[in-house]
Amino acid sequence: MRILISADMEGATGVTWTDDVRPGTEQWQRFRRVFTGDVNACVTGLYAAGATEVLVNEAHSSQRNLLLEDLDERARLLTGRHKPLSMMQGVDSGMDGVVFLGYHAAAGAEGVLSHTYLENSITGVWLDGVHASEGRLNAALAAEHGVPVVLVTGDDQTCLDAVSYAPEAALAPVKECVSRYAAICLPPAGAHALIAARAEHGMASAGRFEGTAAPHRIEVEFDAAHLAAATAVIPTVEQLDVRRVGFDAPTMTEAMKCFKVVTAIAAGAIQGIYG
């Protein structure tokens, strides 16, 4: 049983505000250790239930956050940016299951540090007409490759969201959302015990199935008009409204590649904070 862990940081144990996940800050250095502990707890549970190989794909910001020297020696770490499938790199390499670890709620939704790819500039993303978190987008990509989601960890809102796109997955809510920047948190020992137990339980749903490639539509709404105009220059991307663009793709893999380009162009069109 080969399992991929897609490891984001906003939903990690104890994380509640920007400095906790911004590379280079004192708080980030602190939470790198807790984040690595979350991953190790997950690895422990996966192996306890029969995993034979675990690949951890860093999925947050610089994608160089986990402490390799502290990682469970049974796992391998895929670290660094500019991966073709980004958060889901490795899902197309014969995996039997994927874990969404440290995930968060969607832009425009309740949840600790809720967003979709860009911190604030994207106010909403829709996949085939459904409001979509990174989890929903990535689950659709995993399904195309025949890989089930076996576990989702994050705050309670993240887990509630996961019920709608991965109903068979185990859930590990490590904190309860109070606001975008506040939560009731389990201490690391308790959170790690929960993650390990839920990972072990989630392995019951591991096992590849026949994936199906199908057309998908993604629409993206921004907080400023110039971002829609900037991204509409991308071939296949159409400006739908003053702050909204959309595009169709023949497969979810192609849809996510185009979405990655949209977010990169939008990020490059932001010239600072003022006012």
Short mmCIF file of C-alpha atoms in Angstrom, two decimals:
data_model
loop_
_atom_site.label_atom_id
_atom_site.label_comp_id
_atom_site.label_asym_id
_atom_site.label_seq_id
_atom_site.Cartn_x
_atom_site.Cartn_y
_atom_site.Cartn_z
CA MET A 1 0.00 0.00 0.00
CA ARG A 2 1.59 3.25 -1.22
CA ILE A 3 0.24 6.44 0.36
CA LEU A 4 0.80 10.08 -0.54
CA ILE A 5 0.58 12.75 2.15
CA SER A 6 -0.17 16.20 0.74
CA ALA A 7 1.00 18.35 3.65
CA ASP A 8 -0.25 21.92 3.96
CA MET A 9 0.44 24.08 7.02
CA GLU A 10 -2.54 26.34 7.76
CA GLY A 11 -4.48 23.40 9.18
CA ALA A 12 -1.60 22.09 11.29
CA THR A 13 -1.93 21.73 15.05
CA GLY A 14 -1.97 25.08 16.86
CA VAL A 15 -1.67 27.28 13.78
CA THR A 16 -4.00 30.31 13.94
CA TRP A 17 -2.44 33.32 12.25
CA THR A 18 -0.24 34.49 9.41
CA ASP A 19 3.12 34.50 11.22
CA ASP A 20 2.62 30.84 12.18
CA VAL A 21 3.00 29.86 8.52
CA ARG A 22 5.07 32.65 6.96
CA PRO A 23 8.60 31.40 6.20
CA GLY A 24 11.30 33.23 8.13
CA THR A 25 9.28 34.32 11.16
CA GLU A 26 9.96 33.16 14.70
CA GLN A 27 6.49 31.63 14.91
CA TRP A 28 7.04 29.71 11.64
CA GLN A 29 10.21 28.19 13.08
CA ARG A 30 8.22 27.09 16.11
CA PHE A 31 5.37 25.58 14.12
CA ARG A 32 7.65 23.77 11.68
CA ARG A 33 8.33 21.32 14.51
CA VAL A 34 4.65 20.91 15.35
CA PHE A 35 3.83 20.49 11.64
CA THR A 36 6.51 17.80 11.32
CA GLY A 37 5.00 16.12 14.38
CA ASP A 38 1.59 16.05 12.67
CA VAL A 39 3.17 14.34 9.65
CA ASN A 40 5.03 11.82 11.82
CA ALA A 41 1.83 10.96 13.68
CA CYS A 42 0.12 10.34 10.36
CA VAL A 43 2.98 8.15 9.14
CA THR A 44 2.76 6.12 12.36
CA GLY A 45 -0.95 5.47 11.86
CA LEU A 46 -0.58 4.62 8.19
CA TYR A 47 2.14 2.06 8.82
CA ALA A 48 0.23 0.57 11.74
CA ALA A 49 -2.58 -0.23 9.30
CA GLY A 50 -0.46 -1.75 6.56
CA ALA A 51 1.13 1.04 4.52
CA THR A 52 4.34 -0.11 2.85
CA GLU A 53 5.50 3.23 1.44
CA VAL A 54 4.69 6.84 2.36
CA LEU A 55 5.66 9.86 0.26
CA VAL A 56 5.19 13.26 1.90
CA ASN A 57 4.68 16.11 -0.58
CA GLU A 58 5.23 19.57 0.91
CA ALA A 59 2.30 21.71 -0.16
CA HIS A 60 2.67 25.00 1.71
CA SER A 61 4.10 28.28 0.39
CA SER A 62 7.85 27.75 -0.20
CA GLN A 63 7.20 23.99 0.09
CA ARG A 64 10.31 23.83 2.28
CA ASN A 65 8.78 23.82 5.75
CA LEU A 66 9.04 20.30 7.18
CA LEU A 67 12.16 19.36 9.12
CA LEU A 68 13.73 16.47 7.22
CA GLU A 69 16.06 15.67 10.12
CA ASP A 70 13.03 15.08 12.37
CA LEU A 71 10.90 13.18 9.84
CA ASP A 72 9.91 9.57 10.52
CA GLU A 73 12.64 7.53 8.81
CA ARG A 74 10.05 5.31 7.10
CA ALA A 75 8.79 8.23 4.99
CA ARG A 76 10.30 10.03 2.01
CA LEU A 77 9.98 13.79 1.53
CA LEU A 78 9.23 15.63 -1.71
CA THR A 79 10.23 19.21 -0.98
CA GLY A 80 10.63 22.35 -3.08
CA ARG A 81 8.53 24.33 -5.55
CA HIS A 82 7.61 24.28 -9.23
CA LYS A 83 6.18 20.77 -9.32
CA PRO A 84 3.83 20.09 -12.26
CA LEU A 85 0.98 18.94 -10.02
CA SER A 86 1.92 21.24 -7.14
CA MET A 87 0.15 20.11 -3.94
CA MET A 88 -0.66 16.75 -5.53
CA GLN A 89 2.67 15.88 -7.10
CA GLY A 90 3.06 12.10 -6.93
CA VAL A 91 -0.64 11.24 -7.11
CA ASP A 92 -0.08 9.91 -10.64
CA SER A 93 2.67 7.49 -9.59
CA GLY A 94 0.60 4.47 -8.55
CA MET A 95 -0.58 5.60 -5.13
CA ASP A 96 -3.24 3.65 -3.23
CA GLY A 97 -4.45 6.57 -1.15
CA VAL A 98 -3.83 10.21 -0.35
CA VAL A 99 -3.93 12.13 2.93
CA PHE A 100 -4.80 15.83 3.03
CA LEU A 101 -2.86 16.89 6.12
CA GLY A 102 -3.02 20.39 7.58
CA TYR A 103 -5.68 21.49 5.08
CA HIS A 104 -8.00 24.47 5.52
CA ALA A 105 -11.38 25.81 4.39
CA ALA A 106 -11.99 27.63 1.11
CA ALA A 107 -11.70 31.30 0.27
CA GLY A 108 -14.96 32.96 1.24
CA ALA A 109 -15.80 30.30 3.84
CA GLU A 110 -15.57 30.11 7.64
CA GLY A 111 -12.33 28.58 8.81
CA VAL A 112 -8.92 29.23 10.32
CA LEU A 113 -6.74 30.97 7.70
CA SER A 114 -9.33 30.06 5.05
CA HIS A 115 -8.22 30.76 1.47
CA THR A 116 -7.75 29.06 -1.88
CA TYR A 117 -4.16 29.27 -3.17
CA LEU A 118 -3.75 33.05 -2.72
CA GLU A 119 -4.01 34.43 0.82
CA ASN A 120 -6.61 37.15 0.20
CA SER A 121 -6.81 38.08 -3.48
CA ILE A 122 -9.06 35.16 -4.45
CA THR A 123 -12.49 35.49 -2.86
CA GLY A 124 -13.96 32.31 -4.28
CA VAL A 125 -13.33 29.33 -6.57
CA TRP A 126 -16.00 27.11 -8.14
CA LEU A 127 -15.46 23.64 -9.60
CA ASP A 128 -18.29 22.63 -11.94
CA GLY A 129 -20.51 25.16 -10.19
CA VAL A 130 -19.68 24.05 -6.62
CA HIS A 131 -17.80 26.33 -4.20
CA ALA A 132 -14.40 24.67 -3.97
CA SER A 133 -11.65 24.48 -1.38
CA GLU A 134 -8.17 23.24 -2.19
CA GLY A 135 -9.35 19.93 -0.77
CA ARG A 136 -12.25 19.66 -3.24
CA LEU A 137 -10.00 20.56 -6.17
CA ASN A 138 -7.32 18.09 -5.12
CA ALA A 139 -9.84 15.32 -4.42
CA ALA A 140 -11.17 15.67 -7.98
CA LEU A 141 -7.62 15.38 -9.29
CA ALA A 142 -6.96 12.32 -7.12
CA ALA A 143 -10.18 10.69 -8.36
CA GLU A 144 -9.07 11.15 -11.96
CA HIS A 145 -6.02 9.04 -11.11
CA GLY A 146 -8.03 6.44 -9.17
CA VAL A 147 -6.68 7.45 -5.77
CA PRO A 148 -9.05 7.72 -2.77
CA VAL A 149 -8.72 10.35 -0.04
CA VAL A 150 -8.17 8.33 3.15
CA LEU A 151 -7.73 11.07 5.75
CA VAL A 152 -8.23 14.84 6.11
CA THR A 153 -6.77 16.82 9.02
CA GLY A 154 -7.32 20.49 9.86
CA ASP A 155 -9.87 22.56 11.74
CA ASP A 156 -13.49 21.53 12.20
CA GLN A 157 -14.62 23.54 9.17
CA THR A 158 -12.08 21.78 6.98
CA CYS A 159 -13.36 18.41 8.14
CA LEU A 160 -16.97 19.47 7.57
CA ASP A 161 -16.05 20.50 4.02
CA ALA A 162 -14.34 17.14 3.44
CA VAL A 163 -17.57 15.26 4.19
CA SER A 164 -19.02 16.66 0.95
CA TYR A 165 -16.11 15.75 -1.36
CA ALA A 166 -14.57 12.67 0.35
CA PRO A 167 -17.34 11.04 2.41
CA GLU A 168 -15.36 7.84 3.00
CA ALA A 169 -12.28 9.62 4.38
CA ALA A 170 -11.38 9.59 8.06
CA LEU A 171 -11.31 13.02 9.71
CA ALA A 172 -8.98 14.48 12.34
CA PRO A 173 -10.13 17.93 13.56
CA VAL A 174 -7.13 19.24 15.52
CA LYS A 175 -8.72 22.62 16.30
CA GLU A 176 -12.12 24.32 16.42
CA CYS A 177 -12.53 27.52 14.43
CA VAL A 178 -13.51 30.61 16.43
CA SER A 179 -12.61 33.07 13.67
CA ARG A 180 -10.21 33.25 10.75
CA TYR A 181 -7.41 34.01 13.21
CA ALA A 182 -8.50 32.19 16.38
CA ALA A 183 -9.19 28.59 17.34
CA ILE A 184 -9.60 26.24 20.26
CA CYS A 185 -6.61 23.93 19.81
CA LEU A 186 -5.63 20.49 20.99
CA PRO A 187 -2.10 20.36 22.43
CA PRO A 188 0.36 18.56 20.14
CA ALA A 189 0.30 15.32 22.15
CA GLY A 190 -3.47 15.05 21.89
CA ALA A 191 -3.59 16.15 18.27
CA HIS A 192 -0.90 13.68 17.28
CA ALA A 193 -2.68 10.81 19.02
CA LEU A 194 -5.87 11.74 17.16
CA ILE A 195 -4.09 11.96 13.79
CA ALA A 196 -2.38 8.61 14.28
CA ALA A 197 -5.63 6.90 15.26
CA ARG A 198 -7.61 8.42 12.39
CA ALA A 199 -4.84 7.61 9.89
CA GLU A 200 -4.95 3.98 10.99
CA HIS A 201 -8.73 3.97 10.58
CA GLY A 202 -8.56 5.72 7.23
CA MET A 203 -6.39 3.01 5.71
CA ALA A 204 -9.52 0.87 5.48
CA SER A 205 -10.57 2.95 2.46
CA ALA A 206 -7.18 2.74 0.72
CA GLY A 207 -6.96 0.94 -2.61
CA ARG A 208 -6.80 2.15 -6.17
CA PHE A 209 -9.92 2.28 -8.34
CA GLU A 210 -10.51 2.93 -12.02
CA GLY A 211 -9.97 6.63 -12.54
CA THR A 212 -11.94 8.50 -15.17
CA ALA A 213 -10.82 11.61 -17.03
CA ALA A 214 -13.65 14.04 -17.73
CA PRO A 215 -14.09 17.71 -18.65
CA HIS A 216 -14.26 20.26 -15.83
CA ARG A 217 -14.96 23.96 -15.46
CA ILE A 218 -13.28 26.26 -12.94
CA GLU A 219 -14.34 29.81 -12.18
CA VAL A 220 -12.32 32.21 -10.03
CA GLU A 221 -13.43 35.43 -8.37
CA PHE A 222 -10.88 38.05 -7.30
CA ASP A 223 -11.01 40.99 -4.92
CA ALA A 224 -9.92 43.47 -7.61
CA ALA A 225 -10.89 44.06 -11.22
CA HIS A 226 -7.34 44.23 -12.58
CA LEU A 227 -6.64 40.63 -11.50
CA ALA A 228 -9.48 39.32 -13.65
CA ALA A 229 -8.23 41.39 -16.58
CA ALA A 230 -4.66 40.18 -16.07
CA THR A 231 -5.60 36.49 -15.98
CA ALA A 232 -8.00 36.75 -18.92
CA VAL A 233 -5.00 37.08 -21.26
CA ILE A 234 -4.28 33.38 -20.67
CA PRO A 235 -5.48 31.28 -23.63
CA THR A 236 -8.79 29.51 -22.78
CA VAL A 237 -9.46 31.85 -19.82
CA GLU A 238 -12.49 34.09 -20.29
CA GLN A 239 -13.42 37.18 -18.27
CA LEU A 240 -16.98 36.62 -17.08
CA ASP A 241 -17.48 39.72 -14.98
CA VAL A 242 -15.43 42.60 -13.68
CA ARG A 243 -13.77 40.39 -11.01
CA ARG A 244 -14.48 36.88 -12.31
CA VAL A 245 -12.88 34.57 -14.88
CA GLY A 246 -13.60 31.02 -15.97
CA PHE A 247 -12.19 28.29 -18.16
CA ASP A 248 -12.96 24.76 -19.34
CA ALA A 249 -10.46 21.90 -19.51
CA PRO A 250 -10.70 18.37 -20.95
CA THR A 251 -9.41 16.75 -17.72
CA MET A 252 -8.96 17.69 -14.08
CA THR A 253 -5.20 17.45 -14.51
CA GLU A 254 -5.32 20.08 -17.24
CA ALA A 255 -7.78 22.16 -15.22
CA MET A 256 -5.41 22.27 -12.25
CA LYS A 257 -2.46 23.19 -14.45
CA CYS A 258 -4.44 26.09 -15.88
CA PHE A 259 -5.61 27.12 -12.39
CA LYS A 260 -1.96 27.17 -11.31
CA VAL A 261 -1.18 29.57 -14.17
CA VAL A 262 -4.17 31.76 -13.25
CA THR A 263 -2.99 32.08 -9.64
CA ALA A 264 0.61 32.75 -10.70
CA ILE A 265 -0.44 35.55 -13.06
CA ALA A 266 -2.76 37.04 -10.44
CA ALA A 267 -0.06 36.96 -7.77
CA GLY A 268 2.33 38.72 -10.15
CA ALA A 269 -0.23 41.45 -10.85
CA ILE A 270 -0.45 42.50 -7.19
CA GLN A 271 1.81 45.51 -6.60
CA GLY A 272 1.60 45.94 -2.86
CA ILE A 273 -0.81 46.94 -0.11
CA TYR A 274 -1.95 50.54 0.22
CA GLY A 275 -4.76 52.59 1.70
#
